[in-house]
């Protein structure tokens, strides 16, 4: 039995090595600022998170948000996970990352986020309903990735008035500050229809709501576009998970 178990272990290891070898390599663009290059290439990042970089293009995304040394950044739907690890490194010890999660999401990463904040002096973690959150003022950027579609829920206590939320974000940002929203695309014209079933949202709905709060849309980036994505499938479907067609929207609070 022992030889068989050993052989099975070796086979499993070979499969993992082969899968890693087949995974597309991700390279930080040469134009990336030093702080973003440092954050993305940090070996302190968990290996499972770094393995997702080819699909998520973190350096380019952080560049779109103009993340710089010493900035104050709010990360909504943070969970102390993928983006948080890079944000705290990118803003450096003189910067600050304020994570804010909805209370109902505690099971998705509340414990990890609290531990992360405790281990990183330049970060804080708060759970607050997004219609009641008190954000710091004059922040440089707000980052909101793959969660906007989760805001309008069947449970009234969990659902968010997005108009109010976007006004709070607008008030928190300094003039010229960036509000970055990334989410899984639904079919054009579908609005919020597929948000709670397919976990997708029509980018036009996000644009309409955010600009109504006073923001200007400065870029609708094709960075995470995938024309082959079947938008009739859930973003959790095994055939497309991690490779959906995603909206990458860069909004800015007018300088005046």
XYZ file of C-alpha atoms in Angstrom, residues 78-229:
152
model
C -12.283 43.934 0.337
C -12.359 40.789 2.478
C -8.601 41.223 3.064
C -7.943 39.236 -0.067
C -6.551 39.646 -3.588
C -6.538 43.416 -4.051
C -5.876 44.331 -0.434
C -2.507 42.591 -0.446
C -1.331 44.734 -3.344
C -2.964 47.990 -2.278
C -1.215 48.159 1.098
C 2.131 47.588 -0.615
C 1.399 50.019 -3.444
C 0.514 52.946 -1.149
C 3.433 52.146 1.152
C 3.873 52.910 4.865
C 2.910 56.569 4.394
C -0.375 55.581 2.749
C -3.561 54.073 4.137
C -6.003 51.446 2.905
C -9.448 51.469 4.516
C -11.334 48.229 3.899
C -15.122 48.417 4.265
C -17.307 45.324 3.967
C -21.052 44.858 4.343
C -21.871 43.021 7.625
C -23.648 40.153 5.861
C -20.413 39.262 4.044
C -18.560 38.421 7.243
C -18.629 34.720 6.370
C -16.691 35.434 3.164
C -13.641 36.884 4.828
C -14.335 38.925 7.925
C -11.927 36.961 10.069
C -9.195 37.106 7.424
C -9.708 40.840 6.922
C -9.464 41.569 10.652
C -6.262 39.541 10.852
C -4.908 41.327 7.783
C -5.568 44.757 9.279
C -3.955 43.735 12.544
C -0.820 42.684 10.661
C -0.621 45.781 8.432
C -0.365 49.141 10.240
C -1.311 51.056 7.086
C -4.724 49.365 6.835
C -8.019 49.409 8.717
C -11.041 47.131 8.536
C -14.656 48.110 9.104
C -17.976 46.388 8.598
C -20.788 48.830 7.859
C -23.890 48.952 5.730
C -23.004 50.999 2.671
C -25.909 53.361 3.338
C -24.579 54.024 6.834
C -20.811 53.904 6.362
C -18.776 56.899 7.480
C -15.875 57.092 5.059
C -12.685 59.086 5.619
C -12.594 62.369 3.742
C -10.350 63.555 0.901
C -9.310 60.041 -0.106
C -7.444 59.576 -3.374
C -9.272 56.527 -4.715
C -12.131 54.121 -4.077
C -11.744 50.604 -5.478
C -14.821 48.394 -5.895
C -14.179 45.065 -7.649
C -16.752 42.408 -8.624
C -19.339 43.321 -6.021
C -21.507 46.114 -7.406
C -23.886 43.470 -8.769
C -24.384 42.166 -5.206
C -25.774 45.425 -3.829
C -29.498 45.038 -4.556
C -30.653 41.956 -2.701
C -33.915 40.240 -1.803
C -33.326 40.816 1.913
C -34.112 44.484 2.559
C -31.583 44.638 5.402
C -28.821 43.506 3.047
C -29.869 45.579 0.035
C -28.161 48.898 -0.737
C -29.588 52.145 -2.051
C -26.888 52.619 -4.678
C -27.766 56.278 -5.260
C -27.070 57.038 -1.600
C -23.926 54.883 -1.580
C -22.462 56.602 -4.622
C -23.127 60.009 -3.069
C -21.211 58.923 0.040
C -18.306 57.813 -2.126
C -18.411 61.085 -4.049
C -18.282 63.057 -0.788
C -15.335 61.018 0.508
C -13.124 61.516 -2.548
C -10.950 64.557 -3.000
C -11.513 66.636 -6.158
C -9.994 64.657 -9.019
C -10.166 61.414 -7.013
C -10.768 58.105 -8.810
C -13.649 55.666 -8.339
C -12.810 52.345 -10.009
C -15.592 49.803 -10.564
C -14.952 46.347 -12.038
C -17.724 43.799 -12.532
C -18.936 40.870 -14.607
C -20.873 42.020 -17.678
C -24.456 41.021 -18.316
C -26.226 41.328 -21.664
C -26.631 44.835 -23.020
C -29.888 46.409 -21.928
C -30.461 43.937 -19.090
C -29.873 46.426 -16.265
C -29.981 44.650 -12.906
C -31.981 41.686 -14.259
C -29.237 39.062 -13.890
C -27.534 40.389 -10.772
C -28.920 37.883 -8.278
C -29.078 34.903 -10.642
C -26.056 35.060 -12.940
C -24.093 37.489 -10.739
C -23.669 39.884 -13.635
C -24.739 43.453 -14.324
C -25.188 45.596 -17.412
C -22.337 48.167 -17.350
C -24.805 50.809 -18.542
C -26.623 50.501 -15.210
C -23.399 51.192 -13.290
C -22.521 54.133 -15.510
C -25.958 55.666 -15.132
C -25.993 55.362 -11.353
C -22.436 56.553 -10.740
C -22.590 59.536 -13.069
C -25.922 60.534 -11.472
C -23.967 61.029 -8.228
C -21.782 63.644 -9.928
C -18.924 61.542 -11.259
C -17.571 61.740 -14.788
C -16.714 58.560 -16.677
C -13.140 58.979 -17.875
C -12.482 55.470 -19.177
C -14.438 52.373 -20.148
C -11.452 50.080 -20.470
C -11.380 46.858 -22.540
C -8.682 45.513 -20.213
C -10.701 42.459 -19.106
C -12.827 42.021 -22.222
C -13.691 38.519 -23.405
C -15.980 38.466 -26.473
C -16.290 34.684 -26.168
C -18.046 34.934 -22.813
